[in-house]
Tab-separated table of C-alpha atoms and ligand atoms in Angstrom:
chain	number	residue	atom	x	y	z
A	1	MET	CA	-110.362	-27.346	69.237
A	2	ASP	CA	-110.845	-28.266	72.986
A	3	ASP	CA	-112.202	-31.060	71.397
A	4	LEU	CA	-110.012	-32.128	69.742
A	5	ASP	CA	-108.152	-32.746	72.314
A	6	LYS	CA	-110.491	-33.976	74.782
A	7	LEU	CA	-110.599	-36.610	71.815
A	8	GLU	CA	-107.463	-37.219	70.950
A	9	SER	CA	-106.171	-38.202	75.168
A	10	ASP	CA	-109.249	-40.836	74.666
A	11	LEU	CA	-108.139	-42.116	71.704
A	12	ARG	CA	-104.180	-42.250	72.229
A	13	GLY	CA	-105.111	-43.433	76.383
A	14	GLU	CA	-106.949	-46.651	74.366
A	15	ILE	CA	-104.438	-47.575	72.274
A	16	ASP	CA	-101.254	-47.359	75.174
A	17	ALA	CA	-104.157	-48.664	77.399
A	18	ALA	CA	-104.120	-51.706	74.412
A	19	GLN	CA	-102.784	-55.658	76.189
A	20	ASP	CA	-102.566	-57.185	73.374
A	21	LEU	CA	-102.363	-56.554	68.793
A	22	ARG	CA	-106.325	-57.374	69.358
A	23	ALA	CA	-107.007	-54.869	71.606
A	24	LEU	CA	-104.580	-52.943	70.353
A	25	ASP	CA	-106.309	-53.187	66.766
A	26	ASP	CA	-110.275	-52.772	68.284
A	27	ALA	CA	-108.969	-49.444	69.944
A	28	ARG	CA	-107.652	-47.830	66.059
A	29	ILE	CA	-110.461	-50.124	64.325
A	30	ALA	CA	-112.308	-47.458	67.121
A	31	ALA	CA	-110.170	-44.648	66.366
A	32	LEU	CA	-109.685	-44.872	62.304
A	33	GLY	CA	-111.538	-47.911	61.193
A	34	LYS	CA	-113.949	-46.320	58.276
A	35	LYS	CA	-116.434	-46.078	61.272
A	36	GLY	CA	-114.286	-44.638	63.486
A	37	ARG	CA	-114.594	-41.094	65.601
A	38	VAL	CA	-111.783	-39.543	63.790
A	39	SER	CA	-113.706	-41.293	60.156
A	40	LEU	CA	-116.769	-39.490	61.818
A	41	MET	CA	-115.498	-36.293	61.874
A	42	MET	CA	-113.534	-36.386	58.689
A	43	ARG	CA	-117.027	-36.338	57.442
A	44	GLU	CA	-118.665	-33.621	58.736
A	45	LEU	CA	-116.079	-30.957	56.947
A	46	GLY	CA	-118.394	-31.315	54.377
A	47	GLN	CA	-120.997	-29.477	55.975
A	48	MET	CA	-118.507	-26.482	57.243
A	49	ASP	CA	-117.521	-22.794	55.043
A	50	PRO	CA	-113.757	-23.624	52.617
A	51	GLU	CA	-111.757	-20.868	55.496
A	52	GLN	CA	-113.224	-23.769	58.744
A	53	ARG	CA	-112.857	-26.853	56.739
A	54	LYS	CA	-109.138	-25.995	55.713
A	55	GLN	CA	-108.174	-24.855	59.647
A	56	ALA	CA	-110.330	-28.416	60.947
A	57	GLY	CA	-109.499	-30.451	57.938
A	58	GLN	CA	-105.601	-29.704	58.895
A	59	ALA	CA	-106.196	-30.598	62.978
A	60	LEU	CA	-107.698	-33.530	62.276
A	61	ASN	CA	-105.180	-34.900	59.685
A	62	ALA	CA	-102.242	-34.034	61.075
A	63	LEU	CA	-103.855	-35.398	64.450
A	64	ARG	CA	-105.042	-38.987	62.193
A	65	GLN	CA	-100.974	-39.217	61.600
A	66	ARG	CA	-100.335	-38.532	65.431
A	67	LEU	CA	-102.636	-41.580	65.981
A	68	GLU	CA	-101.366	-44.033	63.442
A	69	ASP	CA	-97.454	-43.127	65.075
A	70	ALA	CA	-98.863	-44.055	68.501
A	71	VAL	CA	-100.755	-47.388	66.985
A	72	THR	CA	-96.704	-47.830	65.017
A	73	ALA	CA	-94.763	-47.511	69.492
A	74	ARG	CA	-98.059	-49.440	70.470
A	75	ARG	CA	-97.418	-52.361	68.200
A	76	GLN	CA	-93.602	-52.748	68.427
A	77	ALA	CA	-93.878	-51.858	72.309
A	78	LEU	CA	-96.394	-55.406	72.535
A	79	GLU	CA	-94.209	-57.430	70.067
A	80	GLU	CA	-91.170	-56.120	71.925
A	81	ALA	CA	-92.337	-57.725	75.450
A	82	HIS	CA	-93.655	-60.800	73.873
A	83	LEU	CA	-90.488	-61.326	72.026
A	84	ASN	CA	-88.886	-60.136	75.670
A	85	GLU	CA	-91.343	-62.622	77.202
A	86	ARG	CA	-90.674	-65.797	74.938
A	87	LEU	CA	-86.718	-65.224	75.032
A	88	ALA	CA	-87.454	-64.675	78.976
A	89	THR	CA	-89.110	-68.420	79.089
A	90	GLU	CA	-87.801	-70.974	76.315
A	91	ARG	CA	-84.336	-69.925	77.337
A	92	ALA	CA	-81.342	-73.200	76.837
A	93	ASP	CA	-78.249	-72.318	77.777
A	94	VAL	CA	-76.053	-73.025	75.093
A	95	SER	CA	-72.877	-73.061	76.764
A	96	LEU	CA	-73.326	-75.617	79.043
A	97	PRO	CA	-72.812	-79.365	77.710
A	98	VAL	CA	-75.644	-81.684	77.736
A	99	ARG	CA	-73.536	-83.941	79.771
A	100	PRO	CA	-70.706	-83.883	81.765
A	101	ARG	CA	-69.027	-85.829	78.948
A	102	ALA	CA	-70.143	-86.499	75.488
A	103	GLN	CA	-71.616	-89.888	75.341
A	104	GLY	CA	-71.947	-92.395	72.307
A	105	GLY	CA	-69.981	-92.135	68.484
A	106	VAL	CA	-70.786	-93.255	65.939
A	107	HIS	CA	-70.110	-97.261	64.970
A	108	PRO	CA	-67.152	-98.526	62.397
A	109	VAL	CA	-69.012	-99.000	60.228
A	110	SER	CA	-71.370	-95.848	59.633
A	111	GLN	CA	-68.281	-94.147	59.710
A	112	VAL	CA	-67.270	-96.523	56.816
A	113	MET	CA	-70.954	-96.587	54.689
A	114	GLU	CA	-70.089	-92.233	55.024
A	115	GLU	CA	-66.460	-91.998	54.269
A	116	ILE	CA	-67.532	-94.452	50.493
A	117	ALA	CA	-70.574	-92.277	50.047
A	118	VAL	CA	-67.964	-89.065	50.504
A	119	ILE	CA	-65.544	-91.265	47.423
A	120	PHE	CA	-68.669	-91.460	45.591
A	121	SER	CA	-70.426	-89.198	45.721
A	122	GLU	CA	-67.271	-86.576	44.439
A	123	MET	CA	-67.095	-88.850	41.561
A	124	GLY	CA	-70.990	-87.771	40.589
A	125	PHE	CA	-72.417	-90.783	42.331
A	126	VAL	CA	-76.039	-90.712	44.115
A	127	VAL	CA	-77.227	-92.981	47.140
A	128	ARG	CA	-80.336	-94.678	46.572
A	129	GLU	CA	-81.886	-97.430	49.088
A	130	GLY	CA	-83.666	-100.418	48.877
A	131	PRO	CA	-86.080	-102.571	51.263
A	132	ASP	CA	-83.817	-105.361	53.565
A	133	ILE	CA	-87.180	-108.110	51.992
A	134	GLU	CA	-87.097	-108.604	49.171
A	135	ASP	CA	-88.758	-110.184	45.857
A	136	ASP	CA	-87.538	-113.274	44.409
A	137	PHE	CA	-87.395	-111.100	41.213
A	138	HIS	CA	-85.755	-108.119	42.439
A	139	ASN	CA	-83.181	-110.150	44.616
A	140	PHE	CA	-82.816	-113.106	41.635
A	141	THR	CA	-84.929	-113.294	39.226
A	142	ALA	CA	-84.711	-109.987	37.176
A	143	LEU	CA	-80.472	-109.492	37.768
A	144	ASN	CA	-80.501	-113.163	36.055
A	145	PHE	CA	-80.117	-116.285	38.432
A	146	PRO	CA	-82.098	-118.849	36.420
A	147	PRO	CA	-84.944	-120.535	38.366
A	148	ASP	CA	-84.262	-123.431	40.143
A	149	HIS	CA	-80.058	-123.244	39.786
A	150	PRO	CA	-77.417	-123.727	42.008
A	151	ALA	CA	-76.492	-120.376	41.485
A	152	ARG	CA	-79.344	-119.158	44.067
A	153	GLU	CA	-78.257	-121.848	46.949
A	154	THR	CA	-74.777	-120.138	46.753
A	155	HIS	CA	-76.375	-117.498	48.353
A	156	ASP	CA	-77.314	-118.696	51.834
A	157	THR	CA	-80.393	-117.141	51.768
A	158	PHE	CA	-82.950	-116.689	53.983
A	159	PHE	CA	-87.139	-117.077	53.086
A	160	LEU	CA	-89.883	-115.689	54.894
A	161	GLU	CA	-93.121	-117.652	54.832
A	162	GLU	CA	-94.808	-115.059	53.375
A	163	THR	CA	-94.546	-115.178	49.383
A	164	ASP	CA	-95.409	-113.129	46.466
A	165	LYS	CA	-97.676	-112.650	43.960
A	166	ASP	CA	-96.488	-116.367	41.920
A	167	GLY	CA	-96.444	-118.387	45.601
A	168	ASN	CA	-92.153	-117.582	44.918
A	169	PRO	CA	-90.634	-116.747	48.840
A	170	LEU	CA	-89.936	-113.133	50.067
A	171	VAL	CA	-86.289	-113.370	51.061
A	172	LEU	CA	-84.074	-110.997	53.086
A	173	ARG	CA	-81.682	-109.973	50.292
A	174	THR	CA	-78.877	-111.179	50.111
A	175	HIS	CA	-77.084	-108.783	48.394
A	176	THR	CA	-77.713	-105.253	47.950
A	177	SER	CA	-77.811	-105.843	44.028
A	178	PRO	CA	-81.531	-105.506	44.079
A	179	VAL	CA	-81.361	-101.912	43.838
A	180	GLN	CA	-79.910	-102.045	41.153
A	181	VAL	CA	-83.196	-103.600	39.454
A	182	ARG	CA	-85.088	-100.884	41.444
A	183	THR	CA	-82.470	-97.875	40.326
A	184	MET	CA	-83.173	-99.151	36.556
A	185	LEU	CA	-86.486	-99.409	36.874
A	186	ASN	CA	-87.618	-96.553	38.138
A	187	GLN	CA	-84.923	-93.718	37.096
A	188	LYS	CA	-83.954	-93.418	33.485
A	189	PRO	CA	-79.999	-93.049	32.231
A	190	PRO	CA	-77.832	-91.865	32.965
A	191	ILE	CA	-77.485	-93.598	36.046
A	192	ARG	CA	-74.522	-93.010	38.297
A	193	ILE	CA	-76.078	-94.287	41.919
A	194	ILE	CA	-74.159	-97.269	44.951
A	195	ALA	CA	-76.093	-98.335	46.840
A	196	GLN	CA	-75.456	-99.091	50.618
A	197	GLY	CA	-77.431	-101.271	53.248
A	198	ARG	CA	-78.546	-104.954	55.294
A	199	THR	CA	-77.460	-108.082	53.138
A	200	TYR	CA	-78.225	-111.210	54.881
A	201	ARG	CA	-76.995	-114.870	53.900
A	202	CYS	CA	-76.688	-117.370	56.680
A	203	ASP	CA	-73.674	-117.746	57.890
A	204	SER	CA	-70.913	-117.052	60.582
A	205	ASP	CA	-67.872	-117.777	61.606
A	206	GLN	CA	-64.398	-115.400	61.780
A	207	THR	CA	-65.643	-113.300	58.846
A	208	HIS	CA	-68.575	-114.081	58.536
A	209	THR	CA	-72.296	-113.024	60.449
A	210	PRO	CA	-76.114	-114.197	59.244
A	211	MET	CA	-76.556	-109.557	58.565
A	212	PHE	CA	-74.128	-107.257	57.481
A	213	HIS	CA	-73.265	-104.944	55.283
A	214	GLN	CA	-72.714	-104.430	51.327
A	215	THR	CA	-72.118	-100.981	49.203
A	216	GLU	CA	-73.645	-101.593	45.244
A	217	GLY	CA	-72.472	-99.252	42.542
A	218	LEU	CA	-74.005	-98.593	39.265
A	219	VAL	CA	-73.582	-97.044	35.588
A	220	ILE	CA	-75.565	-97.322	32.843
A	221	ASP	CA	-75.330	-95.444	30.155
A	222	LYS	CA	-74.580	-95.279	25.933
A	223	ALA	CA	-70.981	-95.855	26.477
A	224	THR	CA	-70.052	-97.857	28.903
A	225	ASN	CA	-66.548	-99.910	29.883
A	226	MET	CA	-64.600	-101.986	31.277
A	227	GLY	CA	-62.095	-99.370	31.639
A	228	HIS	CA	-63.800	-96.815	33.297
A	229	LEU	CA	-64.771	-99.581	36.072
A	230	LYS	CA	-61.241	-100.582	37.083
A	231	GLY	CA	-60.858	-96.266	36.888
A	232	CYS	CA	-63.482	-96.591	39.304
A	233	LEU	CA	-62.199	-98.180	41.662
A	234	MET	CA	-59.413	-97.973	41.702
A	235	GLU	CA	-59.397	-93.716	42.553
A	236	PHE	CA	-61.822	-95.267	45.373
A	237	ILE	CA	-59.875	-98.056	46.757
A	238	SER	CA	-56.364	-95.223	47.287
A	239	ALA	CA	-59.332	-92.411	48.365
A	240	TYR	CA	-60.044	-94.885	50.789
A	241	PHE	CA	-57.862	-96.560	52.810
A	242	GLU	CA	-55.884	-93.409	52.467
A	243	ARG	CA	-53.071	-94.652	50.411
A	244	ASP	CA	-51.693	-96.107	46.438
A	245	VAL	CA	-52.871	-99.841	46.275
A	246	GLU	CA	-51.807	-101.779	43.794
A	247	VAL	CA	-55.186	-103.977	42.322
A	248	ARG	CA	-55.059	-106.395	40.534
A	249	PHE	CA	-58.563	-107.552	38.065
A	250	ARG	CA	-59.046	-111.565	37.879
A	251	PRO	CA	-61.767	-112.783	36.080
A	252	HIS	CA	-64.870	-114.297	37.636
A	253	HIS	CA	-68.050	-115.377	37.051
A	254	PHE	CA	-72.022	-113.535	38.388
A	255	PRO	CA	-74.883	-115.079	37.015
A	256	PHE	CA	-75.363	-110.119	36.607
A	257	THR	CA	-72.397	-109.455	35.202
A	258	GLU	CA	-70.723	-110.249	31.948
A	259	PRO	CA	-67.608	-110.298	31.659
A	260	SER	CA	-67.430	-110.454	35.395
A	261	ALA	CA	-64.476	-109.361	37.328
A	262	GLU	CA	-63.500	-109.614	41.142
A	263	MET	CA	-60.682	-106.779	42.667
A	264	ASP	CA	-57.872	-107.505	44.961
A	265	VAL	CA	-55.660	-105.633	46.601
A	266	ARG	CA	-52.289	-105.391	47.224
A	267	TYR	CA	-51.316	-106.515	51.159
A	268	GLU	CA	-49.689	-108.443	54.028
A	269	ARG	CA	-49.566	-109.337	57.206
A	270	ALA	CA	-47.380	-108.603	60.169
A	271	GLY	CA	-48.230	-111.334	63.005
A	272	ASP	CA	-51.817	-109.863	63.813
A	273	GLU	CA	-51.646	-107.184	61.419
A	274	ILE	CA	-52.720	-106.751	58.293
A	275	ARG	CA	-51.005	-104.605	56.152
A	276	ILE	CA	-52.671	-103.145	52.201
A	277	GLY	CA	-51.102	-101.527	49.511
A	278	GLN	CA	-47.707	-103.460	50.056
A	279	GLY	CA	-46.827	-106.556	50.294
A	280	GLU	CA	-46.789	-109.979	48.117
A	281	ASP	CA	-50.107	-111.410	48.669
A	282	TRP	CA	-53.588	-110.261	47.426
A	283	MET	CA	-56.628	-110.325	48.702
A	284	GLU	CA	-60.824	-110.694	47.046
A	285	ILE	CA	-62.359	-106.888	47.939
A	286	VAL	CA	-64.240	-106.365	45.080
A	287	GLY	CA	-67.161	-108.026	42.982
A	288	CYS	CA	-67.398	-106.302	39.667
A	289	GLY	CA	-67.788	-106.388	36.389
A	290	MET	CA	-70.720	-105.081	33.078
A	291	VAL	CA	-73.820	-105.547	33.387
A	292	HIS	CA	-75.592	-108.607	31.653
A	293	PRO	CA	-77.728	-107.541	28.430
A	294	ASN	CA	-80.147	-109.404	30.161
A	295	VAL	CA	-80.955	-107.034	33.585
A	296	ILE	CA	-81.022	-104.343	31.975
A	297	ALA	CA	-83.131	-105.976	29.276
A	298	ASN	CA	-85.788	-107.815	32.510
A	299	CYS	CA	-85.315	-104.242	33.723
A	300	GLY	CA	-87.312	-102.677	30.994
A	301	LEU	CA	-84.385	-100.546	29.059
A	302	ASP	CA	-82.153	-102.044	25.648
A	303	PRO	CA	-78.781	-102.834	26.580
A	304	LYS	CA	-78.501	-102.459	22.195
A	305	GLU	CA	-78.509	-99.018	23.412
A	306	TYR	CA	-77.136	-98.792	26.554
A	307	GLN	CA	-74.790	-100.487	28.613
A	308	GLY	CA	-72.694	-100.440	31.455
A	309	PHE	CA	-71.035	-101.527	34.796
A	310	ALA	CA	-71.527	-102.904	38.690
A	311	PHE	CA	-69.697	-103.710	41.693
A	312	GLY	CA	-70.559	-104.531	44.534
A	313	PHE	CA	-68.094	-105.048	47.641
A	314	GLY	CA	-68.720	-105.453	52.052
A	315	VAL	CA	-68.204	-102.711	53.826
A	316	ASP	CA	-67.759	-104.579	57.489
A	317	ARG	CA	-64.469	-106.237	55.330
A	318	LEU	CA	-63.715	-102.543	54.317
A	319	ALA	CA	-63.865	-101.623	58.054
A	320	MET	CA	-62.163	-104.392	59.098
A	321	LEU	CA	-58.832	-104.367	56.664
A	322	LYS	CA	-58.612	-99.722	57.310
A	323	TYR	CA	-58.624	-100.016	61.051
A	324	GLY	CA	-57.749	-103.511	62.388
A	325	MET	CA	-60.915	-105.035	63.934
A	326	PRO	CA	-59.718	-108.838	63.624
A	327	ASP	CA	-63.626	-110.047	64.079
A	328	LEU	CA	-67.092	-109.837	62.578
A	329	ARG	CA	-68.941	-111.111	65.079
A	330	ASP	CA	-67.772	-108.182	67.562
A	331	PHE	CA	-69.335	-105.794	65.223
A	332	PHE	CA	-72.782	-107.026	66.633
A	333	ALA	CA	-72.516	-108.214	69.271
A	334	ALA	CA	-73.660	-104.282	71.566
A	335	ASP	CA	-69.551	-105.405	74.019
A	336	SER	CA	-69.433	-101.423	75.540
A	337	ARG	CA	-66.168	-101.942	75.864
A	338	TRP	CA	-65.872	-102.852	72.464
A	339	LEU	CA	-67.798	-99.722	70.972
A	340	LYS	CA	-66.133	-97.050	72.813
A	341	HIS	CA	-62.899	-98.779	71.233
A	342	TYR	CA	-63.589	-98.748	67.767
A	343	ASN	CA	-66.332	-95.775	67.818
A	344	PHE	CA	-65.748	-92.546	65.810
A	345	PRO	CA	-66.407	-89.244	67.321
A	346	ALA	CA	-70.120	-88.020	66.516
A	347	LEU	CA	-69.382	-84.505	65.262
A	348	ILE	CA	-66.537	-85.136	62.968
A	349	GLN	CA	-68.234	-85.193	59.257
A	350	PRO	CA	-65.703	-86.799	57.116
A	351	ASN	CA	-64.292	-85.394	54.008
A	352	LEU	CA	-61.951	-85.863	51.639
A	353	ALA	CA	-60.638	-82.055	52.493
A	354	THR	CA	-59.308	-82.488	55.999
A	355	GLY	CA	-59.392	-86.853	56.502
A	356	LEU	CA	-61.791	-89.101	56.139
A	357	SER	CA	-60.676	-90.964	58.954
B	1	LIG	N1	-74.097	-108.623	44.481
B	1	LIG	C1	-72.398	-109.129	44.208
B	1	LIG	C2	-72.195	-110.916	45.084
B	1	LIG	O1	-73.251	-110.486	46.810
B	1	LIG	C3	-71.527	-108.387	44.783
B	1	LIG	C4	-71.866	-107.749	43.019
B	1	LIG	C5	-72.660	-106.729	42.622
B	1	LIG	C6	-70.656	-108.319	41.640
B	1	LIG	C7	-72.259	-106.702	41.390
B	1	LIG	C8	-70.376	-107.517	40.380
B	1	LIG	C9	-70.957	-106.091	39.945
B	1	LIG	O2	-71.603	-111.442	45.679
């Protein structure tokens, strides 16, 4: 038994001296592993007479248990020390602001895109994206622009030097409608998407910049009709302006929709201010229509089975109308005074429950 006491104090000493988990494991194996010292002693039990064996066996088992407990205790102590060390060295004082005052904010275009996405996602739309550099097929041909048709020129297209595989110059997309094509080519209906992003046309004045932003909507299903289109846009526009907005639909023409329409909103001008939703004037803000059967077929779907609607509008223009900026060119002039005046707080997420803006 003296032997056992000595053995226990030796092994305990090794366990308690382990400075890391690997050393602890070595100590554990040396004591309790298959060829560990306790295990070797257990093997000797076989040679003892029954009475002796009973006593020694009990003593060894108890020893084994105490050593296992010692290993567990040491492991916990090491892990805790390791955690405390990390807590001490990796400490960050989160109670201190990064700067004396939060700097920077959200650009009105980003804010408005977020507001638009929130409204449409509530209606079950998902957000899709497409590239800014497009080929002729996605920007024009698949969308039923006839070849060499002047409609291509009404878009004031920026052509690039690089060409596609047919030798047609690549373009900076003139609208977000190519994302309709990409979506129909890649996803089986039902489809309910919006696509937002940069678009480009060679144009610049108070309400036009060569780069601007659009939102595109596309719904494709088996029984979608013009009534769904109108309801969807009416719901959207009142949600966006956060008030009842009266609208009217006028017939129009786009190559990719048939019938096509433009949606106007009621507004009035009071001095420099534009008030949406009241007054005697009408302002065009959305292009829309039922997706042309040729477009559906160009995208590999059967127009006898599927139909749907699409719409597109300028994000920057909607931002100007809601938040009262008089000149679109200022949006992209990177003038810090303008940005300070018109930006939105970075940490407030637009949502329909507590308000978009
Ligand atoms: N792509 C059109 C434009 O930029 C807008 C639009 C989209 C019209 C979808 C109808 C349907 O003018």
